[in-house]
């Protein structure tokens, strides 16, 4: 049985995942504090798990040992964590999700496209003339962070304060509970202040719209806070890593980088295949059996936990021809990088816009871009959630 953690796995999890797919596609994996999960690596089982309503999302459906290990819900009944759609089931999930998806209206997303382009150009202007850049700090981090702030209508001058808390939550797998608690408290307070300010002065933004829904009795105050919390966290770290991973894939394939610069390769095909080939979200979030069920020949009992490996499903040779090759424009469109079923990513269209604009603008401006250190020296996040590098130093070229 291969290691499923550690620096070697973080740098390249794919051989271990391929072994599991071939040998134990539903593997029991031990977790801290006596807890464990079923780890799902085949595409067909992943789709079955993501779409089966007998696998619930509420952390209160987990068995006692899992709940006590504080994995699904680090803190008891914290409203920002309990009352957000990623931890909700029907009917609450459908009711709240409908309001959020309608807030991601085509008009609002199109407006964000224009704003994303402006911001990308501004950020690239700042690094032009430097010769060198660190693309996570200089582009991949600030772009989605500023966009999610604009979407919610949060003041940009509060980004540093947000970052102080979010950076801790992003690396939560390595932290003691009390550190995580302080950071979550900080983010809760940040959101409470933001909501209070929006109530006083509403604007044409998603948060003001959600506040209206709350006043109309369509969502509770906790659901409002939970949604703001989820959008800030889910809409940021994922997209940062997606921009980093996509850039890195192209830096390692100069012929493709040149093809993009010449306009011979569509940017949307490049990004979609990058999300399949080396996506930013390793695993879907926890799911808990509420009834006995069978998954890939394995019986799952009520209260047991299932973790779906999106990275592995996206490299399953049963679905993708030559899955370990990066082939933009490949015909198979079955990638699970944005999930599947009721919890499919709400921000998928916005995320695609952000990554496409970031990469296209970067290559337009710096066609001679090169990695500034050997690939093997890059440091990968040791997170079970996000797959991405800490830093991406580059030579900007002529
Ligand atoms: C490339 C970037 C992104 C990727 C790969 C990604 C991936 C995912 C995945 C896999 C899920 C489903 C998780 C599960 O079923 O357990 C999800 C859910 C979600 N995502 Fe994204 N995401 C990205 C960007 C965004 C952005 C930009 C936003 C918001 C602005 C966002 C908001 C959400 C929300 C709210 C959910 C929960 C949906 C629900 O539970 O109904 N995501 N995302």
XYZ file of C-alpha atoms and ligand atoms in Angstrom:
441
model
C 0.000 0.000 0.000
C 1.650 3.324 -1.081
C 2.010 6.366 1.194
C -0.872 8.854 0.808
C 0.900 11.771 2.492
C 4.365 13.280 2.772
C 6.555 15.395 0.477
C 6.914 12.686 -2.203
C 3.143 12.220 -2.420
C 2.539 15.985 -2.390
C 4.957 16.471 -5.305
C 3.441 13.630 -7.349
C 0.395 11.800 -5.958
C -0.452 10.137 -9.285
C 1.549 6.860 -9.043
C 0.042 6.116 -5.605
C -3.457 6.933 -6.855
C -2.967 4.714 -9.933
C -1.928 1.849 -7.653
C -5.075 2.257 -5.571
C -7.304 2.455 -8.662
C -5.804 -0.820 -9.914
C -5.674 -2.673 -6.617
C -7.996 -1.304 -3.924
C -10.345 1.226 -5.547
C -12.309 1.678 -2.321
C -9.557 1.765 0.301
C -9.988 2.147 4.047
C -7.621 4.961 5.133
C -6.796 5.684 8.786
C -7.138 9.295 9.981
C -6.100 11.084 13.198
C -7.780 10.308 16.542
C -8.941 6.812 15.580
C -11.134 8.020 12.728
C -10.988 6.520 9.217
C -12.563 6.967 5.790
C -13.308 5.036 2.605
C -11.054 6.547 -0.082
C -12.558 6.321 -3.595
C -10.240 6.445 -6.620
C -12.140 5.149 -9.693
C -14.126 7.568 -11.866
C -17.313 5.450 -11.951
C -17.323 5.046 -8.144
C -16.521 8.745 -7.723
C -19.546 9.751 -9.827
C -21.723 7.255 -7.937
C -20.579 8.670 -4.572
C -20.944 12.328 -5.578
C -24.493 11.815 -6.826
C -25.876 9.390 -4.213
C -28.254 11.131 -1.761
C -27.568 8.347 0.756
C -24.161 9.998 1.152
C -25.060 13.144 3.070
C -23.019 16.294 3.671
C -24.083 17.321 7.155
C -21.143 16.554 9.497
C -23.709 15.506 12.123
C -24.359 12.377 10.016
C -20.819 11.113 10.729
C -20.335 8.414 13.354
C -19.282 9.333 16.890
C -15.551 8.608 16.401
C -15.351 10.781 13.287
C -17.263 13.622 14.953
C -15.029 13.469 17.996
C -11.904 13.557 15.809
C -13.183 17.037 14.736
C -12.424 16.416 11.096
C -15.728 17.318 9.427
C -16.584 20.064 11.869
C -13.547 21.367 13.734
C -15.683 23.336 16.206
C -19.021 22.485 17.701
C -21.920 24.125 15.955
C -19.908 27.024 14.544
C -22.545 28.742 12.412
C -20.212 29.700 9.550
C -19.239 26.035 9.194
C -22.554 24.295 9.886
C -24.863 26.586 7.927
C -23.098 26.686 4.624
C -24.251 24.788 1.552
C -21.255 22.484 1.375
C -22.324 21.060 4.754
C -26.072 21.075 4.058
C -28.499 18.497 2.657
C -31.989 18.753 1.207
C -34.227 20.636 1.627
C -31.975 23.383 3.100
C -29.222 22.887 0.535
C -31.553 23.344 -2.451
C -33.259 26.387 -0.933
C -30.015 28.275 -0.188
C -28.103 27.121 -3.273
C -30.871 28.376 -5.596
C -30.462 31.879 -4.177
C -26.695 31.832 -4.547
C -26.679 30.468 -8.100
C -29.156 33.108 -9.177
C -26.870 35.725 -7.626
C -24.133 34.466 -10.005
C -26.204 35.912 -12.846
C -24.682 36.036 -16.348
C -24.751 39.870 -16.052
C -22.750 39.840 -12.828
C -20.284 37.222 -14.112
C -19.770 39.165 -17.375
C -19.090 42.316 -15.385
C -16.530 40.351 -13.403
C -14.901 39.202 -16.654
C -14.147 42.809 -17.600
C -12.923 43.554 -14.082
C -10.744 40.410 -14.057
C -9.062 41.557 -17.284
C -8.405 45.033 -15.853
C -6.959 43.585 -12.651
C -4.789 41.045 -14.488
C -3.364 43.839 -16.662
C -2.722 45.989 -13.580
C -0.924 43.171 -11.753
C 1.204 42.317 -14.790
C 2.073 45.979 -15.285
C 3.483 45.998 -11.741
C 5.923 43.178 -12.507
C 6.862 44.286 -16.040
C 10.422 45.521 -16.195
C 11.478 43.484 -13.180
C 12.860 40.574 -15.152
C 11.772 38.134 -12.434
C 8.501 37.449 -10.656
C 6.945 35.070 -8.160
C 3.686 34.281 -9.893
C 1.735 33.042 -6.885
C 2.234 36.248 -4.884
C 2.311 38.563 -7.909
C -0.658 37.208 -9.890
C -2.306 33.950 -8.803
C -3.130 35.092 -5.248
C -4.226 38.722 -5.711
C -6.404 38.174 -8.799
C -9.061 35.778 -7.401
C -8.892 37.408 -3.976
C -9.732 40.832 -5.354
C -12.445 39.364 -7.566
C -14.165 37.519 -4.728
C -14.035 40.754 -2.714
C -15.699 42.607 -5.619
C -18.326 39.883 -6.007
C -19.259 40.154 -2.339
C -18.873 43.916 -2.268
C -16.142 43.820 0.399
C -13.751 46.789 0.613
C -10.434 45.985 -1.090
C -8.486 47.687 1.720
C -9.494 44.819 4.005
C -7.753 42.159 1.874
C -4.668 42.015 4.098
C -6.820 41.494 7.179
C -8.747 38.719 5.414
C -5.498 37.138 4.229
C -4.136 36.999 7.783
C -6.995 34.656 8.795
C -7.535 32.839 5.490
C -3.859 31.843 5.176
C -4.162 29.999 8.482
C -7.374 28.248 7.433
C -5.827 27.298 4.065
C -3.067 25.413 5.836
C -5.490 23.999 8.411
C -4.403 20.385 8.000
C -1.107 21.218 9.673
C -2.489 23.245 12.536
C -3.467 22.645 16.097
C -7.171 23.161 16.817
C -6.603 26.317 18.864
C -4.704 28.062 16.057
C -7.463 27.150 13.646
C -10.074 28.348 16.107
C -8.404 31.765 16.434
C -8.245 32.127 12.630
C -11.879 31.042 12.182
C -12.929 33.461 14.936
C -11.053 36.181 13.068
C -12.778 35.361 9.790
C -16.193 35.158 11.495
C -15.634 38.593 13.013
C -14.442 39.955 9.667
C -17.645 38.658 8.023
C -19.894 39.957 10.825
C -18.410 43.463 10.364
C -18.816 43.211 6.616
C -22.470 42.143 6.863
C -23.190 44.943 9.356
C -21.607 47.508 7.018
C -23.593 46.159 4.035
C -26.823 46.341 5.995
C -26.145 50.038 6.600
C -25.009 50.733 3.018
C -26.173 48.118 0.518
C -24.690 47.989 -2.976
C -25.071 46.107 -6.254
C -23.237 43.054 -4.986
C -23.872 39.471 -3.958
C -23.759 40.078 -0.228
C -26.373 42.859 -0.417
C -28.566 40.502 -2.447
C -28.192 37.763 0.182
C -29.051 40.290 2.918
C -32.265 41.091 1.026
C -33.047 37.361 0.924
C -32.512 37.210 4.654
C -34.833 40.182 5.251
C -37.444 38.384 3.114
C -37.093 35.329 5.362
C -35.634 33.119 2.614
C -32.391 32.380 4.481
C -31.395 32.645 8.126
C -28.751 34.994 9.553
C -26.469 31.969 10.087
C -26.914 30.858 6.483
C -25.985 34.351 5.329
C -22.771 34.282 7.380
C -22.066 30.690 6.297
C -22.454 31.575 2.635
C -20.121 34.562 2.879
C -17.587 32.364 4.716
C -17.817 29.598 2.103
C -17.563 31.928 -0.885
C -14.517 33.666 0.570
C -12.721 30.415 1.322
C -13.890 28.233 -1.629
C -13.587 30.978 -4.208
C -10.043 31.913 -3.435
C -7.546 29.176 -2.573
C -8.856 26.873 -5.362
C -8.437 29.473 -8.069
C -5.015 30.576 -6.798
C -3.792 26.996 -7.166
C -5.520 26.562 -10.551
C -3.677 29.582 -11.977
C -0.374 28.292 -10.526
C -0.823 24.696 -11.738
C -1.892 25.720 -15.251
C 1.084 28.066 -15.612
C 3.416 25.359 -14.393
C 2.073 22.807 -16.892
C 2.793 25.234 -19.758
C 6.222 26.201 -18.404
C 7.176 22.524 -18.587
C 5.931 22.304 -22.198
C 7.509 25.246 -24.072
C 6.066 24.063 -27.408
C 2.528 24.411 -25.998
C 3.371 27.746 -24.431
C 4.478 28.983 -27.861
C 1.314 27.547 -29.470
C -0.847 29.488 -26.971
C 1.120 32.688 -27.589
C 0.665 32.285 -31.356
C -3.056 31.709 -30.930
C -2.775 28.144 -32.298
C -4.214 26.610 -29.132
C -7.447 27.743 -27.523
C -7.013 29.088 -24.010
C -10.219 27.455 -22.806
C -8.972 24.021 -23.980
C -5.633 24.658 -22.238
C -7.331 25.555 -18.953
C -9.962 22.793 -19.009
C -7.340 20.130 -19.636
C -5.081 21.617 -16.937
C -7.972 21.351 -14.458
C -8.373 17.681 -15.384
C -4.670 16.865 -15.570
C -3.503 18.573 -12.380
C -6.503 20.218 -10.755
C -6.339 22.356 -7.606
C -8.824 20.340 -5.525
C -7.433 16.948 -4.502
C -10.523 15.466 -2.920
C -14.191 16.315 -2.718
C -15.413 17.212 0.769
C -16.480 14.555 3.286
C -19.631 12.564 2.662
C -21.382 10.474 5.327
C -23.579 7.419 4.745
C -27.072 7.850 6.155
C -28.232 4.407 4.925
C -26.322 1.230 4.124
C -25.124 1.248 0.511
C -22.742 -0.498 -1.845
C -20.023 1.406 -3.627
C -17.706 -0.362 -6.071
C -18.507 -3.693 -4.402
C -17.785 -2.378 -0.901
C -20.580 -2.200 1.684
C -20.719 1.181 3.431
C -22.513 1.374 6.789
C -24.470 4.373 8.155
C -22.172 6.921 9.808
C -19.132 5.866 7.772
C -17.246 8.499 5.811
C -16.403 8.570 2.114
C -13.661 10.696 0.546
C -13.608 10.948 -3.261
C -10.244 11.542 -4.935
C -10.938 13.983 -7.766
C -7.297 13.839 -8.856
C -7.516 10.085 -9.262
C -10.930 10.028 -11.004
C -9.576 12.539 -13.525
C -6.706 10.175 -14.416
C -8.815 7.017 -14.694
C -7.876 5.171 -17.922
C -11.383 3.680 -18.018
C -12.618 7.153 -18.978
C -9.644 9.109 -20.351
C -7.364 7.861 -23.155
C -3.683 8.298 -22.138
C -4.809 9.923 -18.880
C -1.277 10.842 -17.796
C -0.732 12.954 -20.879
C -1.692 16.616 -21.018
C -3.750 16.878 -24.218
C -5.678 20.176 -24.565
C -8.814 19.713 -26.635
C -9.121 15.995 -25.790
C -12.637 14.771 -26.606
C -13.523 13.383 -23.167
C -15.281 16.020 -21.056
C -15.932 13.888 -17.997
C -13.486 15.592 -15.616
C -14.692 15.859 -12.026
C -12.561 18.898 -11.079
C -15.665 20.957 -10.263
C -17.430 17.998 -8.661
C -20.686 16.430 -9.848
C -24.286 16.335 -8.692
C -26.064 18.566 -6.191
C -22.865 20.159 -4.830
C -21.298 20.936 -8.234
C -19.142 24.058 -7.914
C -21.243 27.223 -7.840
C -18.280 29.318 -9.009
C -17.163 27.108 -11.947
C -17.909 29.652 -14.687
C -16.251 32.462 -12.744
C -13.228 30.270 -11.947
C -12.790 29.353 -15.641
C -12.923 33.051 -16.587
C -10.328 33.964 -13.955
C -7.860 31.228 -14.895
C -8.263 31.807 -18.632
C -7.747 35.561 -18.312
C -4.761 35.141 -15.962
C -2.967 32.706 -18.294
C -3.832 34.459 -21.566
C -2.783 37.872 -20.218
C 0.425 36.501 -18.704
C 1.534 34.811 -21.941
C 0.509 37.743 -24.113
C 2.652 40.026 -22.035
C 5.564 37.643 -21.361
C 5.840 35.100 -24.193
C 9.417 34.289 -23.154
C 8.340 33.138 -19.671
C 10.563 30.463 -18.042
C 10.637 28.647 -14.731
C 13.409 30.148 -12.579
C 14.301 26.978 -10.674
C 14.351 23.238 -11.376
C 10.867 21.711 -11.209
C 12.007 19.282 -8.485
C 12.752 22.218 -6.152
C 9.190 23.544 -6.128
C 7.429 23.145 -2.762
C 3.910 21.682 -2.886
C 1.273 22.455 -0.271
C 1.048 19.537 2.144
C -2.727 19.916 2.165
C -5.198 17.047 1.700
C -7.514 19.564 0.068
C -5.573 21.866 -2.214
C -2.977 20.800 -4.773
C -0.665 23.672 -5.638
C 2.793 25.148 -5.174
C 3.733 27.700 -2.536
C 5.818 29.757 -4.933
C 6.278 29.895 -8.663
C 9.440 31.909 -9.435
C 9.877 32.775 -13.117
C 12.120 34.706 -15.516
C 9.830 36.989 -17.447
C 11.970 36.926 -20.592
C 12.354 39.758 -23.047
C -10.623 26.336 -10.268
C -11.283 26.727 -9.201
C -12.282 25.895 -8.466
C -12.372 24.536 -8.358
C -11.471 23.476 -8.980
C -13.524 24.255 -7.511
C -13.948 22.981 -7.171
C -15.079 22.703 -6.441
C -15.553 21.368 -6.128
C -14.848 20.078 -6.520
C -16.704 21.495 -5.427
C -17.609 20.357 -4.932
C -17.098 19.772 -3.650
C -17.881 18.563 -3.193
O -18.850 18.114 -3.833
O -17.517 18.027 -2.124
C -16.963 22.909 -5.264
C -18.043 23.440 -4.584
C -18.221 24.792 -4.394
N -17.489 25.818 -4.956
Fe -15.863 25.636 -6.157
N -14.107 25.443 -7.148
C -13.393 26.466 -7.720
C -13.680 27.820 -7.632
C -14.750 28.361 -6.985
C -15.093 29.767 -6.956
C -14.342 30.876 -7.705
C -16.189 29.894 -6.142
C -16.976 31.111 -5.730
C -16.801 32.308 -6.152
C -16.540 28.563 -5.670
C -17.584 28.282 -4.829
C -18.011 27.001 -4.515
C -19.154 26.752 -3.648
C -20.030 27.786 -2.967
C -19.272 25.355 -3.578
C -20.322 24.568 -2.782
C -21.467 24.153 -3.650
C -22.508 23.292 -2.924
O -22.188 22.714 -1.880
O -23.635 23.226 -3.410
N -15.647 27.668 -6.202
N -15.968 23.622 -5.906
